[in-house]
Coordinates of C-alpha atoms in Angstrom, one line a residue:
Chain A
X1 CA 129.8 228.7 57.0
X2 CA 130.4 228.3 60.7
X3 CA 128.9 224.8 60.7
X4 CA 131.1 223.8 57.8
X5 CA 134.1 225.0 59.7
X6 CA 133.1 223.0 62.7
X7 CA 132.6 219.8 60.7
X8 CA 136.0 220.2 59.0
X9 CA 137.6 220.5 62.4
X10 CA 135.8 217.4 63.7
X11 CA 136.9 215.4 60.7
X12 CA 140.5 216.5 61.3
X13 CA 140.4 215.6 65.0
X14 CA 138.9 212.1 64.3
X15 CA 141.4 211.4 61.6
X16 CA 144.2 212.3 63.9
X17 CA 142.6 210.1 66.6
X18 CA 142.4 207.1 64.2
X19 CA 146.0 207.5 63.1
X20 CA 147.1 207.6 66.7
X21 CA 145.2 204.5 67.6
X22 CA 146.7 202.6 64.7
X23 CA 150.2 203.5 65.6
X24 CA 150.1 202.9 69.4
X25 CA 149.4 200.1 71.7
X26 CA 146.2 199.6 73.8
X27 CA 148.1 200.7 76.9
X28 CA 148.4 204.3 75.6
X29 CA 144.9 204.4 74.2
X30 CA 143.3 206.1 77.2
X31 CA 146.0 208.8 77.5
X32 CA 145.7 209.5 73.7
X33 CA 141.9 209.8 73.9
X34 CA 142.1 212.2 76.8
X35 CA 144.7 214.3 75.0
X36 CA 142.6 214.4 71.9
X37 CA 139.5 215.2 73.9
X38 CA 141.3 218.2 75.5
X39 CA 142.2 219.4 72.1
X40 CA 138.6 219.0 70.9
X41 CA 137.4 221.0 74.0
X42 CA 139.9 223.7 73.3
X43 CA 138.8 224.0 69.6
X44 CA 135.1 224.0 70.7
X45 CA 135.9 226.9 73.0
X46 CA 137.6 228.8 70.2
X47 CA 134.6 228.2 67.9
X48 CA 132.2 229.4 70.6
X49 CA 134.2 232.6 71.0
X50 CA 134.2 233.1 67.2
X51 CA 130.5 232.5 67.1
X52 CA 129.7 235.0 69.8
X53 CA 132.0 237.5 68.1
X54 CA 130.2 237.0 64.8
X55 CA 126.8 237.3 66.5
X56 CA 127.9 240.6 68.1
X57 CA 128.9 241.9 64.7
X58 CA 125.6 241.0 63.2
X59 CA 123.9 243.5 65.5
X60 CA 126.2 246.3 64.3
X61 CA 125.8 247.2 60.7
X62 CA 129.2 248.9 60.6
X63 CA 131.1 246.0 62.3
X64 CA 133.4 247.2 65.0
X65 CA 133.1 250.9 64.2
X66 CA 130.3 252.9 65.8
X67 CA 129.0 255.9 64.0
X68 CA 127.0 258.7 65.6
X69 CA 126.2 262.2 64.6
X70 CA 123.9 265.3 65.0
X71 CA 122.6 268.2 62.9
X72 CA 121.4 271.4 64.6
X73 CA 119.9 274.5 63.1
X74 CA 119.1 277.6 65.2
X75 CA 117.6 281.0 64.9
X76 CA 118.6 284.1 66.9
X77 CA 116.9 287.5 67.2
X78 CA 117.6 290.2 69.8
X79 CA 115.5 293.3 70.4
X80 CA 118.3 295.8 70.4
X81 CA 120.8 293.9 68.3
X82 CA 123.3 293.9 71.2
X83 CA 124.0 290.3 70.5
X84 CA 127.2 289.6 68.6
X85 CA 125.6 288.2 65.5
X86 CA 126.9 290.6 62.8
X87 CA 124.6 292.8 60.8
X88 CA 121.3 291.2 61.6
X89 CA 119.6 294.6 61.6
X90 CA 116.6 293.4 63.6
X91 CA 115.9 290.6 61.2
X92 CA 117.3 287.8 63.2
X93 CA 119.8 285.3 61.9
X94 CA 120.0 281.6 60.9
X95 CA 123.8 281.7 61.1
X96 CA 123.6 279.4 64.1
X97 CA 124.2 275.7 63.4
X98 CA 126.3 272.7 64.3
X99 CA 126.9 269.5 62.4
X100 CA 129.0 266.7 63.8
X101 CA 129.8 263.0 63.1
X102 CA 131.9 260.7 65.1
X103 CA 133.5 257.3 64.6
X104 CA 134.8 255.1 67.5
X105 CA 136.0 251.6 68.0
X106 CA 136.8 249.5 71.0
X107 CA 139.9 247.8 69.8
X108 CA 140.4 245.7 72.9
X109 CA 139.0 245.6 76.5
X110 CA 141.4 248.4 77.4
X111 CA 142.1 250.2 74.2
X112 CA 139.7 252.6 72.4
X113 CA 140.0 255.0 69.5
X114 CA 137.7 257.6 68.0
X115 CA 137.3 261.0 66.3
X116 CA 134.6 263.6 65.8
X117 CA 134.4 266.1 63.0
X118 CA 132.5 269.3 63.6
X119 CA 131.2 272.1 61.4
X120 CA 129.7 275.2 63.1
X121 CA 128.5 278.6 62.2
X122 CA 127.9 281.3 64.8
X123 CA 127.3 284.6 63.1
X124 CA 130.7 285.9 62.0
X125 CA 132.5 283.1 63.9
X126 CA 133.7 279.7 62.5
X127 CA 131.5 279.9 59.3
X128 CA 130.9 276.1 58.9
X129 CA 134.5 275.1 58.4
X130 CA 134.9 271.4 59.1
X131 CA 137.3 270.8 62.0
X132 CA 138.4 267.9 64.1
X133 CA 136.4 268.3 67.3
X134 CA 138.1 265.5 69.1
X135 CA 140.3 262.6 68.0
X136 CA 142.2 260.5 70.5
X137 CA 143.1 257.0 71.7
X138 CA 142.3 255.9 75.2
X139 CA 144.1 253.2 77.1
X140 CA 142.5 252.2 80.4
X141 CA 144.9 250.5 82.8
X142 CA 142.3 250.2 85.4
X143 CA 139.1 252.1 86.4
X144 CA 141.2 254.4 88.5
X145 CA 143.8 255.2 85.8
X146 CA 143.4 255.8 82.1
X147 CA 145.6 257.5 79.5
X148 CA 144.5 259.5 76.5
X149 CA 146.5 261.1 73.7
X150 CA 145.3 263.2 70.8
X151 CA 142.8 266.1 70.8
X152 CA 140.4 265.9 73.7
X153 CA 137.5 268.0 75.1
X154 CA 138.6 270.2 77.9
X155 CA 137.2 269.3 81.3
X156 CA 136.6 272.8 82.7
X157 CA 133.3 273.1 84.5
X158 CA 130.4 270.6 84.4
X159 CA 129.3 271.3 80.8
X160 CA 132.4 272.1 78.8
X161 CA 132.8 268.6 77.3
X162 CA 129.2 268.5 75.9
X163 CA 128.7 272.1 74.7
X164 CA 128.7 271.1 71.1
X165 CA 126.1 268.5 71.6
X166 CA 122.9 270.4 71.9
X167 CA 120.4 267.6 72.6
X168 CA 122.2 266.7 75.9
X169 CA 120.8 269.7 77.8
X170 CA 117.6 271.7 78.1
X171 CA 119.1 275.1 77.4
X172 CA 120.3 276.3 74.0
X173 CA 123.1 278.4 75.5
X174 CA 124.9 277.4 78.6
X175 CA 125.2 280.3 81.0
X176 CA 127.0 281.8 78.1
X177 CA 129.4 284.4 79.2
X178 CA 133.0 283.7 79.9
X179 CA 132.5 280.3 81.6
X180 CA 131.0 278.7 78.5
X181 CA 131.9 281.4 76.0
X182 CA 130.3 280.9 72.6
X183 CA 132.8 283.2 70.8
X184 CA 136.1 281.4 71.2
X185 CA 135.1 277.8 71.7
X186 CA 138.0 276.7 69.4
X187 CA 140.5 277.8 72.0
X188 CA 138.7 276.8 75.2
X189 CA 136.9 273.7 74.1
X190 CA 139.7 271.2 73.4
X191 CA 143.4 270.5 74.2
X192 CA 145.7 268.6 72.0
X193 CA 148.1 266.6 74.1
X194 CA 147.9 263.9 76.7
X195 CA 145.5 263.2 79.6
X196 CA 145.3 261.1 82.7
X197 CA 141.9 260.3 84.1
X198 CA 140.1 257.8 86.4
X199 CA 137.4 257.1 89.0
X200 CA 138.5 256.6 92.6
X201 CA 136.3 254.8 95.0
X202 CA 136.8 256.6 98.3
X203 CA 134.6 254.2 100.4
X204 CA 132.1 256.0 102.6
X205 CA 133.1 259.3 101.2
X206 CA 131.7 258.4 97.7
X207 CA 133.5 258.5 94.4
X208 CA 136.0 260.9 92.8
X209 CA 136.4 261.4 89.1
X210 CA 139.5 263.2 87.9
X211 CA 140.9 264.3 84.6
X212 CA 144.1 266.2 84.0
X213 CA 145.3 267.4 80.5
X214 CA 148.5 268.9 79.2
X215 CA 149.2 270.1 75.7
X216 CA 148.2 273.1 73.6
X217 CA 145.0 274.4 72.0
X218 CA 143.8 275.9 68.7
X219 CA 143.8 279.6 68.1
X220 CA 141.9 280.5 65.0
X221 CA 143.0 283.9 63.8
X222 CA 141.1 283.5 60.5
X223 CA 137.5 283.6 61.6
X224 CA 137.6 282.5 65.2
X225 CA 136.4 284.5 68.2
X226 CA 139.9 284.8 69.6
X227 CA 140.8 287.0 66.6
X228 CA 138.1 289.4 67.7
X229 CA 139.0 289.2 71.3
X230 CA 142.6 290.1 70.5
X231 CA 141.6 292.9 68.1
X232 CA 139.4 294.4 70.8
X233 CA 142.0 294.5 73.6
X234 CA 142.2 297.9 75.3
X235 CA 145.3 299.3 76.9
X236 CA 144.6 302.4 79.0
X237 CA 141.4 303.1 77.1
X238 CA 143.1 302.9 73.7
X239 CA 142.8 300.0 71.3
X240 CA 146.3 299.6 69.9
X241 CA 145.6 296.6 67.5
X242 CA 144.2 296.9 64.0
X243 CA 144.4 293.2 63.1
X244 CA 145.5 289.9 64.5
X245 CA 147.3 288.1 61.7
X246 CA 148.6 285.0 63.5
X247 CA 148.2 283.2 66.8
X248 CA 149.8 280.3 68.5
X249 CA 149.2 278.4 71.7
X250 CA 152.4 277.8 73.8
X251 CA 150.9 275.6 76.4
X252 CA 147.6 274.6 77.9
X253 CA 146.7 272.8 81.1
X254 CA 143.3 271.8 82.3
X255 CA 142.2 269.8 85.3
X256 CA 138.9 268.8 87.0
X257 CA 137.9 266.8 90.0
X258 CA 134.3 265.9 90.6
X259 CA 133.1 264.4 93.9
X260 CA 130.0 262.2 94.0
X261 CA 129.3 262.7 97.6
X262 CA 127.6 260.1 99.9
X263 CA 124.5 262.3 99.9
X264 CA 122.4 260.9 97.1
X265 CA 122.3 263.2 94.1
X266 CA 124.9 265.7 95.3
X267 CA 127.9 266.4 93.1
X268 CA 130.7 268.9 93.9
X269 CA 133.5 269.8 91.6
X270 CA 136.5 272.0 91.1
X271 CA 138.5 272.8 88.0
X272 CA 141.6 274.8 87.1
X273 CA 143.1 275.7 83.8
X274 CA 146.2 277.6 82.7
X275 CA 147.0 278.7 79.2
X276 CA 149.9 280.6 77.5
X277 CA 149.7 281.9 74.0
X278 CA 151.0 284.6 71.7
X279 CA 149.7 286.4 68.6
X280 CA 151.3 288.5 65.9
X281 CA 149.3 291.7 65.4
X282 CA 149.4 294.9 63.4
X283 CA 149.4 298.1 65.5
X284 CA 146.8 300.8 65.0
X285 CA 148.8 303.5 66.9
X286 CA 152.6 304.2 67.2
X287 CA 154.0 302.3 70.2
X288 CA 157.4 304.0 70.1
X289 CA 159.7 305.9 67.8
X290 CA 160.8 302.6 66.1
X291 CA 157.3 301.1 66.1
X292 CA 154.9 303.3 64.1
X293 CA 151.3 302.5 63.4
X294 CA 151.0 299.4 61.2
X295 CA 154.0 297.7 62.7
X296 CA 154.0 293.9 63.1
X297 CA 154.5 293.1 66.8
X298 CA 153.9 290.2 69.2
X299 CA 151.3 290.1 71.9
X300 CA 152.0 287.5 74.6
X301 CA 149.3 286.2 76.9
X302 CA 151.8 285.3 79.6
X303 CA 149.2 283.6 81.8
X304 CA 145.6 283.0 81.6
X305 CA 144.2 281.3 84.7
X306 CA 140.7 279.9 85.1
X307 CA 139.2 278.6 88.4
X308 CA 135.8 277.0 88.6
X309 CA 133.8 275.6 91.6
X310 CA 130.7 273.6 90.7
X311 CA 127.8 272.1 92.7
X312 CA 124.9 270.0 91.3
X313 CA 122.0 268.4 93.2
X314 CA 119.6 266.0 91.5
X315 CA 116.3 265.0 93.0
X316 CA 114.3 262.8 90.6
X317 CA 113.7 264.8 87.5
X318 CA 114.9 268.1 89.0
X319 CA 118.5 269.2 88.6
X320 CA 119.8 272.2 90.5
X321 CA 123.2 273.5 89.3
X322 CA 125.4 276.4 90.3
X323 CA 129.0 277.3 89.3
X324 CA 131.4 280.1 90.1
X325 CA 134.3 281.1 87.9
X326 CA 137.2 283.5 88.3
X327 CA 139.5 284.1 85.3
X328 CA 142.5 286.4 84.9
X329 CA 144.9 287.0 82.1
X330 CA 148.1 289.1 81.7
X331 CA 149.1 290.3 78.3
X332 CA 152.5 291.8 77.3
X333 CA 152.4 294.0 74.2
X334 CA 155.7 294.0 72.3
X335 CA 157.6 294.4 75.6
X336 CA 156.4 298.0 75.8
X337 CA 152.9 297.9 77.2
X338 CA 151.0 295.4 79.3
X339 CA 147.4 294.9 80.3
X340 CA 145.4 292.5 82.4
X341 CA 141.8 291.6 83.0
X342 CA 140.1 289.7 85.7
X343 CA 136.5 288.6 85.5
X344 CA 134.2 286.7 87.8
X345 CA 130.9 285.1 87.1
X346 CA 128.4 282.7 88.6
X347 CA 125.1 281.2 87.7
X348 CA 122.4 279.1 89.1
X349 CA 120.0 277.0 87.1
X350 CA 117.0 274.7 87.8
X351 CA 116.2 272.1 85.1
X352 CA 113.0 270.0 85.4
X353 CA 111.7 267.3 83.1
X354 CA 107.9 267.5 83.3
X355 CA 107.2 264.5 81.1
X356 CA 108.6 262.5 78.2
X357 CA 107.9 265.5 75.9
X358 CA 108.7 268.6 77.8
X359 CA 111.6 269.9 79.9
X360 CA 111.9 273.4 81.4
X361 CA 114.9 275.3 82.7
X362 CA 115.1 278.7 84.4
X363 CA 118.3 280.4 85.6
X364 CA 120.3 283.5 86.4
X365 CA 123.9 284.3 85.6
X366 CA 126.0 287.3 86.6
X367 CA 129.3 288.4 85.2
X368 CA 131.4 291.4 86.2
X369 CA 134.8 292.8 85.4
X370 CA 136.5 292.2 88.7
X371 CA 138.6 295.4 88.3
X372 CA 135.6 297.6 87.5
X373 CA 132.5 296.0 88.8
X374 CA 130.3 299.1 88.8
X375 CA 131.7 300.5 85.5
X376 CA 133.1 303.7 87.1
X377 CA 136.4 303.4 85.2
X378 CA 134.6 302.6 82.0
X379 CA 132.4 305.6 82.3
X380 CA 135.3 307.9 83.2
X381 CA 137.0 306.7 80.0
X382 CA 134.0 307.8 78.0
X383 CA 132.3 304.4 77.8
X384 CA 129.2 303.0 79.3
X385 CA 129.2 301.8 82.9
X386 CA 127.1 298.8 81.9
X387 CA 129.8 297.6 79.6
X388 CA 131.5 296.0 82.6
X389 CA 128.7 293.7 83.7
X390 CA 126.1 291.3 82.3
X391 CA 123.2 290.0 84.3
X392 CA 121.0 287.5 82.6
X393 CA 117.7 285.9 83.5
X394 CA 116.9 283.0 81.2
X395 CA 114.0 280.6 80.6
X396 CA 114.3 277.6 78.3
X397 CA 112.1 274.8 77.1
X398 CA 113.0 271.6 75.3
X399 CA 110.6 269.3 73.4
X400 CA 111.7 265.7 72.8
X401 CA 109.6 265.2 69.7
X402 CA 111.1 261.7 69.2
X403 CA 114.0 259.9 70.8
X404 CA 116.3 261.5 68.2
X405 CA 114.7 264.8 67.5
X406 CA 114.5 267.8 69.8
X407 CA 113.2 271.4 69.5
X408 CA 114.1 274.2 71.9
X409 CA 113.0 277.7 72.6
X410 CA 114.7 280.1 74.9
X411 CA 114.5 283.8 76.1
X412 CA 117.3 285.8 77.7
X413 CA 116.6 289.1 79.6
X414 CA 120.0 290.8 79.5
X415 CA 121.2 293.8 81.6
X416 CA 124.7 295.1 80.6
X417 CA 126.9 294.3 77.6
X418 CA 130.0 292.7 79.0
X419 CA 129.1 289.4 77.4
X420 CA 130.0 290.9 74.0
X421 CA 133.5 290.6 72.7
X422 CA 135.5 293.8 73.1
X423 CA 135.3 295.0 69.5
X424 CA 131.6 294.4 69.4
X425 CA 130.9 296.8 72.3
X426 CA 129.8 299.9 70.6
X427 CA 128.8 303.2 72.2
X428 CA 125.3 302.9 70.9
X429 CA 124.5 299.6 72.5
X430 CA 121.5 299.7 74.8
X431 CA 121.9 298.6 78.4
X432 CA 119.1 296.1 78.2
X433 CA 118.2 293.5 75.5
X434 CA 116.0 290.5 75.0
X435 CA 117.3 287.6 73.1
X436 CA 115.1 284.9 71.5
X437 CA 116.8 281.7 70.5
X438 CA 115.2 278.7 68.7
X439 CA 117.0 275.5 67.8
X440 CA 116.2 272.0 66.5
X441 CA 118.5 269.0 66.6
X442 CA 118.5 265.5 65.2
X443 CA 121.0 263.0 66.5
X444 CA 121.7 259.4 65.8
Chain B
X1 CA 141.8 294.1 123.3
X2 CA 143.9 292.6 120.6
X3 CA 144.4 289.5 122.7
X4 CA 140.6 289.2 123.3
X5 CA 140.1 289.5 119.6
X6 CA 142.6 286.8 118.9
X7 CA 141.0 284.7 121.6
X8 CA 137.6 285.1 120.1
X9 CA 138.9 284.1 116.7
X10 CA 140.5 281.0 118.1
X11 CA 137.3 280.1 119.9
X12 CA 135.2 280.6 116.8
X13 CA 137.8 278.5 114.8
X14 CA 137.7 275.7 117.4
X15 CA 133.8 275.7 117.4
X16 CA 133.8 275.6 113.5
X17 CA 136.4 272.8 113.5
X18 CA 134.3 270.8 116.1
X19 CA 131.1 271.3 114.0
X20 CA 133.0 270.1 110.8
X21 CA 134.3 267.0 112.6
X22 CA 130.9 266.2 114.0
X23 CA 129.3 266.6 110.5
X24 CA 131.9 264.3 109.0
X25 CA 131.4 261.8 111.8
X26 CA 127.6 262.0 111.3
X27 CA 127.9 261.4 107.5
X28 CA 130.2 258.4 108.2
X29 CA 127.9 256.9 110.9
X30 CA 124.8 257.3 108.6
X31 CA 126.7 255.7 105.7
X32 CA 128.0 252.9 108.0
X33 CA 124.5 252.2 109.3
X34 CA 123.1 252.2 105.7
X35 CA 125.8 249.8 104.6
X36 CA 124.3 246.8 106.4
X37 CA 120.9 247.2 104.7
X38 CA 119.9 245.4 101.5
X39 CA 118.3 247.6 98.8
X40 CA 114.6 246.9 98.7
X41 CA 113.3 246.7 95.2
X42 CA 111.0 244.9 92.8
X43 CA 114.0 244.5 90.5
X44 CA 116.8 242.0 91.0
X45 CA 120.4 242.5 89.8
X46 CA 121.6 239.4 87.9
X47 CA 125.0 238.3 86.8
X48 CA 126.4 235.4 84.7
X49 CA 126.9 232.3 86.9
X50 CA 130.7 232.5 86.3
X51 CA 130.9 235.8 88.2
X52 CA 132.3 235.3 91.7
X53 CA 130.6 238.2 93.3
X54 CA 127.5 237.4 95.3
X55 CA 126.9 240.9 96.9
X56 CA 127.5 244.4 95.6
X57 CA 127.3 247.8 97.2
X58 CA 124.6 250.0 95.6
X59 CA 127.2 252.6 94.7
X60 CA 129.2 249.9 92.9
X61 CA 126.1 248.9 90.9
X62 CA 125.6 252.6 90.0
X63 CA 129.3 253.0 89.0
X64 CA 129.1 249.8 86.9
X65 CA 126.0 250.9 85.0
X66 CA 127.6 254.3 84.4
X67 CA 130.7 252.6 83.0
X68 CA 133.0 253.7 85.8
X69 CA 133.5 250.2 87.1
X70 CA 134.5 248.0 84.1
X71 CA 136.2 245.1 85.9
X72 CA 135.1 242.5 88.4
X73 CA 137.1 241.8 91.5
X74 CA 139.2 239.2 89.6
X75 CA 140.0 241.8 87.0
X76 CA 137.8 240.1 84.3
X77 CA 135.7 242.4 82.0
X78 CA 132.2 243.5 83.1
X79 CA 129.7 243.4 80.2
X80 CA 126.7 245.6 81.0
X81 CA 123.2 245.0 79.6
X82 CA 120.1 247.2 80.1
X83 CA 116.5 247.2 79.1
X84 CA 115.4 249.7 76.5
X85 CA 112.4 251.1 78.5
X86 CA 109.5 250.0 80.7
X87 CA 108.6 249.9 84.4
X88 CA 111.4 247.4 85.3
X89 CA 114.0 249.7 83.6
X90 CA 112.6 252.8 85.5
X91 CA 112.5 251.0 88.8
X92 CA 116.0 249.7 88.4
X93 CA 117.4 253.1 87.6
X94 CA 115.6 254.7 90.5
X95 CA 116.5 252.0 93.1
X96 CA 120.1 251.3 92.1
X97 CA 121.5 254.1 89.9
X98 CA 119.8 257.2 91.4
X99 CA 118.7 258.1 87.9
X100 CA 115.7 258.2 85.5
X101 CA 115.4 256.7 82.0
X102 CA 115.9 260.2 80.4
X103 CA 118.9 261.1 82.5
X104 CA 120.5 257.6 82.0
X105 CA 120.1 257.9 78.2
X106 CA 121.5 261.4 78.3
X107 CA 124.5 260.3 80.4
X108 CA 125.3 257.6 77.8
X109 CA 124.9 259.9 74.9
X110 CA 127.4 262.2 76.6
X111 CA 129.9 259.3 76.8
X112 CA 129.2 258.5 73.1
X113 CA 129.5 262.1 71.8
X114 CA 132.7 262.7 73.7
X115 CA 134.2 259.5 72.6
X116 CA 134.6 258.0 76.0
X117 CA 132.6 254.8 75.7
X118 CA 129.9 252.9 73.9
X119 CA 126.4 252.7 75.4
X120 CA 125.4 249.3 76.9
X121 CA 123.5 247.0 74.7
X122 CA 119.7 247.4 75.3
X123 CA 117.0 244.6 75.2
X124 CA 113.3 245.0 74.5
X125 CA 112.3 242.4 77.2
X126 CA 113.5 240.5 80.2
X127 CA 113.6 237.2 78.4
X128 CA 116.3 238.5 76.0
X129 CA 118.1 240.1 78.9
X130 CA 118.3 237.0 81.1
X131 CA 119.2 234.7 78.2
X132 CA 122.1 236.9 77.2
X133 CA 123.3 237.4 80.7
X134 CA 123.3 233.6 81.1
X135 CA 125.4 233.1 78.0
X136 CA 127.9 236.0 78.4
X137 CA 130.9 235.7 80.6
X138 CA 131.1 238.6 83.1
X139 CA 127.7 239.9 82.2
X140 CA 125.5 242.0 84.5
X141 CA 121.8 243.0 84.0
X142 CA 118.5 243.1 85.8
X143 CA 115.0 241.6 85.7
X144 CA 112.0 241.9 87.9
X145 CA 112.1 239.7 91.0
X146 CA 108.9 238.0 89.8
X147 CA 110.5 237.1 86.5
X148 CA 113.6 235.8 88.2
X149 CA 111.5 233.5 90.4
X150 CA 110.1 231.9 87.2
X151 CA 113.6 231.5 85.7
X152 CA 115.8 230.8 88.7
X153 CA 118.4 228.7 87.0
X154 CA 119.4 231.1 84.2
X155 CA 121.4 233.7 86.1
X156 CA 122.7 234.5 89.6
X157 CA 121.0 237.0 91.7
X158 CA 123.3 239.5 93.4
X159 CA 122.4 240.9 96.8
X160 CA 122.8 244.7 96.7
X161 CA 123.5 246.6 99.9
X162 CA 123.1 250.3 100.6

């Protein structure tokens, strides 16, 4: 078809040339031939461009649209059932999966568009409802400045953007307490709004990658982890909420800067996030004479601040990572009561790829309630002191069975129960627990 | 006593500041010294003959193959090509990108699964690579130095400095 098009164009050009020769004198002949030759060259260039475009398309069965996806299935079992999988009764649970598919297209050199749909089950949370994981367009003015609009993954910490994509890391769970919390991913994992990003070459100092986002985030009060978090809030040792019936994000801001230093393999980063949201809840206790138990009142998270410092050093197949996070929220309860919580956590992790089949990771994470690190207040209020901390040693293995198929096994040795959501902390939870996690993922 | 305490603090602060300045200067000097050296490798970075650049810094090569540099100096588009696997691929990633085949693949999967970019097109062998670079405007790729010696006219070798 392409050769036929070419011949037709040639016939047209020569016909035009003959007509021109017939109608003009010999004096103008050279000028006309040159003009027609330039036209011919221009058409040939157009045909070459068309040809390369068609050849590129032939390599891509879906034309300009790229399609990728993954399917993960996991299994969780903990020795003392401290883990927040509901009602496993020592049997373990397969309610631990992720399925995602994405579509993207490079519309021009500078403009890109794409979307990913995700379905996830994590015990009582999320229950395999299909959601938009990310969907945005991206216009790159230059390498140092790009603009995105839509729903984007939040750049808080080194791993937040890839936490749904299991095959991209050795561990099953990221150091899984508040920094990469599994229970309310829907809130912390993406922002709907706008973003500015880019890479800045800072000469001998290396390279800076930045990303700043403004907008709002999802609050799932149907079966999301945030519903449980709200329903478990304690004010002065009393839980005043029986049910969270609605929730709305007012604003969300997230920012991150990563510095690729001049020292080979050393990456340093910093991130800051600020969120405001509110929820409508039913009270479980009388708040005042006019607000008896069962009243519908508002709960405002006036400020939720997150600060993260990150460091990663790569030497060949060994990656050493450590991050520190401090997070604080203030909540105002119907203008009558208020509460706040401040947590800090850090972790360190070593990840080594032994060969093309096996990668191993080992690490330690530590999380404490900054206001009650030793659990004295919790104990005085009748609770367990170990409910205010979690210390976790973990060891993970990843088997790359094929390029597209991985299997992972992981053990966590847990001390303390602060990793649980508030309403899952029961008085009969043991201080120590061992968690086994298995997971297999296929991606394309 | 208080004055002595303040004095000690000032002294400590001054020493700390001096150490920091010296450390920054040391990093700058080391980097400046490194800048004059060409990267020694069995792999050559090649570009289409239309590309104006004749030299590149190693960190620019790294940024280009990680999709952070997407335009040449004249603002034309860079098209990146890689090999799928093999010794030349491993040596290239080690010498120019501070990476390994597994990490490089993982990095590009991350870009794909967060919607940021498409992975570069991969070739099974150096012949396909050099042929495509020679035909594609703004293209960059790599082949072994030996292979380039046998096919010197197809693409332009770029000198990469540390």
